[in-house]
Amino acid sequence: MSLTSTMVRTAFALSDKKRDRGLTAPDGVIRSLDIPYGPDKLQALDVYRPRSEDGHGGLLPVIVSVHGGGWVYGDKELYQFYCMDLALRGFAVVNFSYRLAPEAKFPAQLEDTNAVFHWVLDHAAEYGFDTENIFAVGDSAGGHLLGLFCDLCVNPAFAERFEFKAPAGFVPRAVALNCGAFHIETGDPNDLTTKLMKDLMPESGRYADLSLVQMVDYVAPGFPPSYLMTSTGDFLIEQPKLLMKAFERCGVPYTYKLYGSEKEKKAYGHVFHLNIKSDKAKTVNDTEAVFFKNHMGKKL
């Protein structure tokens, strides 16, 4: 493992523990925990449903959460409070872990994301999922992976480059891409995402081509309506602008929101919306829940 990945795991873990200190599972959420979606021990997920819907027998719209962590860090445990908070807004939320680099090279992370969407469709009856209204959120590296998955759904030429396949005919109803990395910088050796590519990408073989992870390059018509969020303290603040150009070229509907002011950079840092203790996070998460509800549809 590189020094960069070691530092990311250490620094992010300290920050996340501080962020979630004192939080407990809310009484308003029913949890189904540690459900396997693949053979690897890391391929596990949780399902959260609002208790207010318990016993009503109705189907719930779904949010699949793709966690961040620079492709080398993170799991569902670190996203449980954020995801349960989303569930309280009237959704069934699927919170999953995926295999991390450098132990698992790309495209393992995308393959796992894809497998979770297959799992959601295959287990809809068991967990009360409304398959006509499947949404997704992803932040940082998770936003990148979610974007790549959407590319997989709508761009046949991109999909042909992988051995695994997206669910036939499926595209998420809408997605929220928060503080995401959509184009990997290659010109600056000191850029964090560039350094992390050394741990993510195989040195040789079928998937060694760095062009495969340039998510913005594979956007195609049919990409789901997207809520793009960044903030004044986000080190990836310029990334959504690149994606907006691709969306405009392909006619993809999107909403862009920049949170904070120049004076508020410290308060509006990278993935600030994960801190559910914060009113700032509540505003983002409320807004994205409304965005999804405004894009709900019914089967004809």
Tab-separated table of C-alpha atoms in Angstrom:
chain	number	residue	atom	x	y	z
A	1	MET	CA	0.000	0.000	0.000
A	2	SER	CA	1.215	3.486	-0.814
A	3	LEU	CA	1.944	6.138	1.786
A	4	THR	CA	-0.916	8.175	0.307
A	5	SER	CA	-3.512	5.453	0.935
A	6	THR	CA	-2.184	4.839	4.435
A	7	MET	CA	-2.504	8.534	5.229
A	8	VAL	CA	-6.013	8.684	3.764
A	9	ARG	CA	-7.179	5.764	5.892
A	10	THR	CA	-5.681	7.239	9.041
A	11	ALA	CA	-6.836	10.819	8.566
A	12	PHE	CA	-10.330	9.971	7.350
A	13	ALA	CA	-10.913	7.508	10.198
A	14	LEU	CA	-10.038	10.124	12.821
A	15	SER	CA	-12.331	12.682	11.204
A	16	ASP	CA	-15.237	10.268	10.820
A	17	LYS	CA	-15.051	9.044	14.408
A	18	LYS	CA	-15.175	12.630	15.630
A	19	ARG	CA	-18.093	13.417	13.323
A	20	ASP	CA	-20.253	10.519	14.541
A	21	ARG	CA	-19.252	10.467	18.207
A	22	GLY	CA	-22.313	10.057	20.424
A	23	LEU	CA	-24.738	9.113	17.647
A	24	THR	CA	-27.049	6.115	18.034
A	25	ALA	CA	-29.535	4.444	15.726
A	26	PRO	CA	-32.789	6.426	15.703
A	27	ASP	CA	-35.925	4.713	17.001
A	28	GLY	CA	-37.717	5.691	13.814
A	29	VAL	CA	-35.691	3.302	11.623
A	30	ILE	CA	-35.992	-0.462	11.194
A	31	ARG	CA	-32.648	-2.021	10.284
A	32	SER	CA	-31.814	-5.215	8.404
A	33	LEU	CA	-28.077	-5.650	8.858
A	34	ASP	CA	-25.111	-7.428	7.306
A	35	ILE	CA	-26.882	-8.959	4.327
A	36	PRO	CA	-24.454	-10.558	1.844
A	37	TYR	CA	-24.726	-9.529	-1.792
A	38	GLY	CA	-21.629	-11.428	-2.947
A	39	PRO	CA	-19.171	-14.105	-1.799
A	40	ASP	CA	-16.510	-11.787	-0.343
A	41	LYS	CA	-16.874	-10.885	3.345
A	42	LEU	CA	-16.758	-7.189	2.399
A	43	GLN	CA	-19.707	-7.587	0.041
A	44	ALA	CA	-22.410	-6.848	2.606
A	45	LEU	CA	-25.209	-4.317	2.927
A	46	ASP	CA	-27.779	-2.920	5.331
A	47	VAL	CA	-31.360	-1.942	4.565
A	48	TYR	CA	-33.031	0.836	6.550
A	49	ARG	CA	-36.760	1.544	6.441
A	50	PRO	CA	-38.741	4.220	8.288
A	51	ARG	CA	-40.678	2.671	11.171
A	52	SER	CA	-43.629	4.843	10.243
A	53	GLU	CA	-44.140	2.588	7.223
A	54	ASP	CA	-43.932	-0.670	9.200
A	55	GLY	CA	-47.003	-2.815	8.725
A	56	HIS	CA	-48.513	-0.642	6.026
A	57	GLY	CA	-47.562	-3.119	3.325
A	58	GLY	CA	-46.698	-0.462	0.773
A	59	LEU	CA	-43.659	-0.227	-1.453
A	60	LEU	CA	-41.089	2.447	-0.687
A	61	PRO	CA	-38.872	4.411	-3.056
A	62	VAL	CA	-35.248	3.360	-2.645
A	63	ILE	CA	-31.993	5.259	-2.198
A	64	VAL	CA	-28.779	3.314	-2.787
A	65	SER	CA	-25.815	4.997	-1.074
A	66	VAL	CA	-22.318	4.633	-2.569
A	67	HIS	CA	-19.801	5.648	0.079
A	68	GLY	CA	-16.687	7.741	-0.459
A	69	GLY	CA	-13.165	7.353	0.878
A	70	GLY	CA	-10.793	7.797	-2.035
A	71	TRP	CA	-11.438	4.218	-3.256
A	72	VAL	CA	-9.156	2.981	-0.440
A	73	TYR	CA	-11.218	3.665	2.683
A	74	GLY	CA	-14.733	3.412	4.080
A	75	ASP	CA	-17.545	0.966	4.652
A	76	LYS	CA	-21.233	0.875	5.473
A	77	GLU	CA	-20.619	1.320	9.191
A	78	LEU	CA	-19.205	4.792	8.567
A	79	TYR	CA	-22.309	5.755	6.575
A	80	GLN	CA	-24.958	4.195	8.785
A	81	PHE	CA	-26.096	7.385	10.524
A	82	TYR	CA	-26.221	9.400	7.318
A	83	CYS	CA	-28.183	6.643	5.584
A	84	MET	CA	-30.597	6.146	8.472
A	85	ASP	CA	-31.197	9.883	8.453
A	86	LEU	CA	-32.138	9.629	4.778
A	87	ALA	CA	-34.515	6.772	5.581
A	88	LEU	CA	-36.415	9.031	7.975
A	89	ARG	CA	-37.341	11.127	4.944
A	90	GLY	CA	-39.547	8.336	3.605
A	91	PHE	CA	-37.168	6.038	1.736
A	92	ALA	CA	-35.838	2.526	1.999
A	93	VAL	CA	-32.080	3.068	2.021
A	94	VAL	CA	-29.482	0.500	0.948
A	95	ASN	CA	-26.084	1.126	2.548
A	96	PHE	CA	-23.282	-1.150	1.355
A	97	SER	CA	-19.580	-1.821	1.645
A	98	TYR	CA	-17.464	-2.581	-1.398
A	99	ARG	CA	-14.008	-4.024	-1.875
A	100	LEU	CA	-11.302	-1.406	-1.461
A	101	ALA	CA	-8.032	-0.660	-3.205
A	102	PRO	CA	-5.219	-1.514	-3.090
A	103	GLU	CA	-6.302	-4.970	-1.908
A	104	ALA	CA	-8.899	-5.033	-4.695
A	105	LYS	CA	-8.011	-3.319	-7.947
A	106	PHE	CA	-10.407	-1.539	-10.283
A	107	PRO	CA	-13.008	-2.428	-11.464
A	108	ALA	CA	-13.839	-4.383	-8.260
A	109	GLN	CA	-15.438	-1.277	-6.739
A	110	LEU	CA	-17.623	-0.678	-9.797
A	111	GLU	CA	-18.451	-4.379	-10.051
A	112	ASP	CA	-19.689	-4.328	-6.439
A	113	THR	CA	-21.771	-1.205	-7.025
A	114	ASN	CA	-23.326	-2.894	-10.019
A	115	ALA	CA	-23.984	-6.068	-8.000
A	116	VAL	CA	-25.881	-4.087	-5.354
A	117	PHE	CA	-28.311	-2.697	-7.921
A	118	HIS	CA	-28.881	-6.244	-9.172
A	119	TRP	CA	-29.517	-7.276	-5.556
A	120	VAL	CA	-32.042	-4.479	-5.033
A	121	LEU	CA	-34.025	-5.533	-8.090
A	122	ASP	CA	-33.827	-9.228	-7.191
A	123	HIS	CA	-34.977	-8.693	-3.577
A	124	ALA	CA	-37.576	-5.985	-4.126
A	125	ALA	CA	-40.524	-8.088	-2.979
A	126	GLU	CA	-38.753	-9.218	0.196
A	127	TYR	CA	-37.837	-5.700	1.342
A	128	GLY	CA	-40.701	-3.684	-0.084
A	129	PHE	CA	-38.706	-1.809	-2.720
A	130	ASP	CA	-40.509	0.217	-5.368
A	131	THR	CA	-38.437	-0.753	-8.395
A	132	GLU	CA	-39.955	2.056	-10.446
A	133	ASN	CA	-38.351	4.558	-8.089
A	134	ILE	CA	-34.765	3.592	-7.371
A	135	PHE	CA	-32.502	6.562	-6.649
A	136	ALA	CA	-28.887	6.806	-5.544
A	137	VAL	CA	-26.477	9.090	-3.727
A	138	GLY	CA	-22.701	9.037	-3.904
A	139	ASP	CA	-20.054	11.352	-2.545
A	140	SER	CA	-16.397	11.879	-3.383
A	141	ALA	CA	-15.088	8.540	-4.725
A	142	GLY	CA	-18.616	7.201	-4.248
A	143	GLY	CA	-19.926	9.910	-6.554
A	144	HIS	CA	-17.333	8.823	-9.085
A	145	LEU	CA	-18.385	5.170	-8.818
A	146	LEU	CA	-22.070	6.025	-9.018
A	147	GLY	CA	-21.393	8.133	-12.091
A	148	LEU	CA	-19.496	5.261	-13.701
A	149	PHE	CA	-22.397	2.924	-12.921
A	150	CYS	CA	-24.817	5.313	-14.642
A	151	ASP	CA	-22.433	5.414	-17.620
A	152	LEU	CA	-22.550	1.622	-17.614
A	153	CYS	CA	-26.357	1.772	-17.838
A	154	VAL	CA	-26.598	4.247	-20.730
A	155	ASN	CA	-23.426	3.880	-22.793
A	156	PRO	CA	-23.170	0.507	-24.594
A	157	ALA	CA	-19.627	1.178	-25.834
A	158	PHE	CA	-18.461	1.764	-22.261
A	159	ALA	CA	-20.385	-1.249	-20.961
A	160	GLU	CA	-18.699	-3.533	-23.501
A	161	ARG	CA	-15.349	-2.913	-21.831
A	162	PHE	CA	-16.385	-4.844	-18.701
A	163	GLU	CA	-17.165	-8.489	-18.064
A	164	PHE	CA	-20.079	-7.697	-15.720
A	165	LYS	CA	-23.277	-6.098	-16.967
A	166	ALA	CA	-25.746	-3.594	-15.551
A	167	PRO	CA	-29.326	-4.793	-15.011
A	168	ALA	CA	-31.038	-5.010	-18.398
A	169	GLY	CA	-33.002	-1.873	-19.195
A	170	PHE	CA	-32.288	-0.289	-15.818
A	171	VAL	CA	-31.277	3.307	-15.113
A	172	PRO	CA	-31.678	4.971	-11.686
A	173	ARG	CA	-34.643	7.332	-11.613
A	174	ALA	CA	-32.361	10.188	-10.440
A	175	VAL	CA	-29.053	10.542	-8.601
A	176	ALA	CA	-27.256	12.965	-6.294
A	177	LEU	CA	-23.518	13.323	-6.925
A	178	ASN	CA	-22.010	15.083	-3.924
A	179	CYS	CA	-18.484	16.540	-3.867
A	180	GLY	CA	-17.527	14.007	-6.506
A	181	ALA	CA	-14.433	13.289	-8.589
A	182	PHE	CA	-15.542	12.973	-12.206
A	183	HIS	CA	-12.297	13.549	-14.086
A	184	ILE	CA	-9.026	12.173	-12.735
A	185	GLU	CA	-6.184	14.662	-13.057
A	186	THR	CA	-3.061	13.274	-14.694
A	187	GLY	CA	-0.841	16.333	-15.114
A	188	ASP	CA	-0.121	17.097	-11.461
A	189	PRO	CA	1.852	14.396	-9.630
A	190	ASN	CA	0.935	16.022	-6.313
A	191	ASP	CA	-2.816	15.801	-6.912
A	192	LEU	CA	-4.430	13.473	-4.349
A	193	THR	CA	-6.646	11.594	-6.780
A	194	THR	CA	-3.727	11.107	-9.154
A	195	LYS	CA	-1.690	9.551	-6.352
A	196	LEU	CA	-4.549	7.264	-5.362
A	197	MET	CA	-4.780	5.919	-8.898
A	198	LYS	CA	-1.545	4.018	-8.274
A	199	ASP	CA	-3.350	1.944	-5.658
A	200	LEU	CA	-6.650	1.719	-7.518
A	201	MET	CA	-5.589	0.712	-11.017
A	202	PRO	CA	-3.915	-2.581	-11.955
A	203	GLU	CA	-0.398	-2.170	-13.279
A	204	SER	CA	-1.131	-4.340	-16.276
A	205	GLY	CA	-3.989	-6.304	-17.728
A	206	ARG	CA	-7.380	-5.649	-19.200
A	207	TYR	CA	-8.400	-2.840	-16.844
A	208	ALA	CA	-5.108	-0.964	-16.514
A	209	ASP	CA	-6.169	1.849	-18.861
A	210	LEU	CA	-6.710	5.037	-16.828
A	211	SER	CA	-9.214	6.244	-19.419
A	212	LEU	CA	-11.688	3.730	-17.971
A	213	VAL	CA	-12.136	5.827	-14.837
A	214	GLN	CA	-12.709	9.158	-16.597
A	215	MET	CA	-16.396	9.138	-15.725
A	216	VAL	CA	-17.193	12.412	-17.453
A	217	ASP	CA	-16.023	11.047	-20.823
A	218	TYR	CA	-18.706	8.326	-20.970
A	219	VAL	CA	-21.807	10.365	-20.175
A	220	ALA	CA	-24.457	9.610	-22.785
A	221	PRO	CA	-28.094	10.551	-23.444
A	222	GLY	CA	-30.330	8.824	-20.931
A	223	PHE	CA	-28.036	9.482	-17.974
A	224	PRO	CA	-30.398	10.036	-15.013
A	225	PRO	CA	-31.385	13.516	-13.808
A	226	SER	CA	-28.678	14.605	-11.400
A	227	TYR	CA	-28.288	16.835	-8.383
A	228	LEU	CA	-24.701	18.093	-8.357
A	229	MET	CA	-23.505	19.417	-5.020
A	230	THR	CA	-20.223	20.946	-3.962
A	231	SER	CA	-19.126	23.547	-1.417
A	232	THR	CA	-16.714	26.409	-0.997
A	233	GLY	CA	-14.414	24.293	1.176
A	234	ASP	CA	-14.454	21.259	-1.128
A	235	PHE	CA	-11.087	20.464	-2.700
A	236	LEU	CA	-13.047	18.999	-5.654
A	237	ILE	CA	-15.045	22.187	-6.170
A	238	GLU	CA	-14.154	22.454	-9.879
A	239	GLN	CA	-15.198	18.900	-10.767
A	240	PRO	CA	-18.965	19.482	-11.236
A	241	LYS	CA	-18.263	22.115	-13.895
A	242	LEU	CA	-16.668	19.436	-16.076
A	243	LEU	CA	-19.663	17.180	-15.629
A	244	MET	CA	-22.147	19.951	-16.364
A	245	LYS	CA	-20.550	20.439	-19.785
A	246	ALA	CA	-21.053	16.752	-20.549
A	247	PHE	CA	-24.638	16.893	-19.303
A	248	GLU	CA	-25.412	19.875	-21.491
A	249	ARG	CA	-23.876	18.164	-24.502
A	250	CYS	CA	-26.034	15.061	-23.946
A	251	GLY	CA	-29.231	16.776	-22.818
A	252	VAL	CA	-29.104	15.431	-19.262
A	253	PRO	CA	-31.243	17.419	-16.791
A	254	TYR	CA	-29.342	18.559	-13.730
A	255	THR	CA	-29.455	20.865	-10.736
A	256	TYR	CA	-26.217	22.420	-9.500
A	257	LYS	CA	-25.762	23.766	-5.989
A	258	LEU	CA	-22.694	25.394	-4.435
A	259	TYR	CA	-23.032	25.650	-0.655
A	260	GLY	CA	-21.308	28.238	1.528
A	261	SER	CA	-19.484	31.485	0.924
A	262	GLU	CA	-15.813	32.381	0.790
A	263	LYS	CA	-15.984	33.244	4.498
A	264	GLU	CA	-17.578	29.871	5.312
A	265	LYS	CA	-15.034	27.522	3.730
A	266	LYS	CA	-14.186	25.772	6.992
A	267	ALA	CA	-17.843	25.137	7.766
A	268	TYR	CA	-18.584	23.857	4.266
A	269	GLY	CA	-15.774	21.405	3.700
A	270	HIS	CA	-15.599	18.292	1.565
A	271	VAL	CA	-18.665	16.021	2.145
A	272	PHE	CA	-19.967	18.260	4.929
A	273	HIS	CA	-23.456	16.840	4.320
A	274	LEU	CA	-22.507	13.580	6.075
A	275	ASN	CA	-22.447	15.279	9.470
A	276	ILE	CA	-26.079	14.821	10.451
A	277	LYS	CA	-25.524	16.793	13.663
A	278	SER	CA	-25.232	19.877	11.471
A	279	ASP	CA	-28.109	22.033	10.264
A	280	LYS	CA	-26.062	22.582	7.102
A	281	ALA	CA	-26.173	18.868	6.364
A	282	LYS	CA	-29.887	18.752	7.113
A	283	THR	CA	-30.494	21.407	4.462
A	284	VAL	CA	-28.618	19.423	1.806
A	285	ASN	CA	-30.230	16.114	2.670
A	286	ASP	CA	-33.728	17.601	2.817
A	287	THR	CA	-33.191	19.232	-0.562
A	288	GLU	CA	-31.923	16.045	-2.194
A	289	ALA	CA	-34.835	14.037	-0.762
A	290	VAL	CA	-37.230	16.563	-2.325
A	291	PHE	CA	-35.281	16.345	-5.603
A	292	PHE	CA	-35.844	12.583	-5.646
A	293	LYS	CA	-39.521	12.852	-4.745
A	294	ASN	CA	-39.988	15.357	-7.569
A	295	HIS	CA	-38.614	12.747	-9.982
A	296	MET	CA	-40.760	9.872	-8.823
A	297	GLY	CA	-42.756	8.110	-11.485
A	298	LYS	CA	-45.261	5.314	-11.778
A	299	LYS	CA	-45.316	2.292	-14.018
A	300	LEU	CA	-47.671	2.826	-16.940
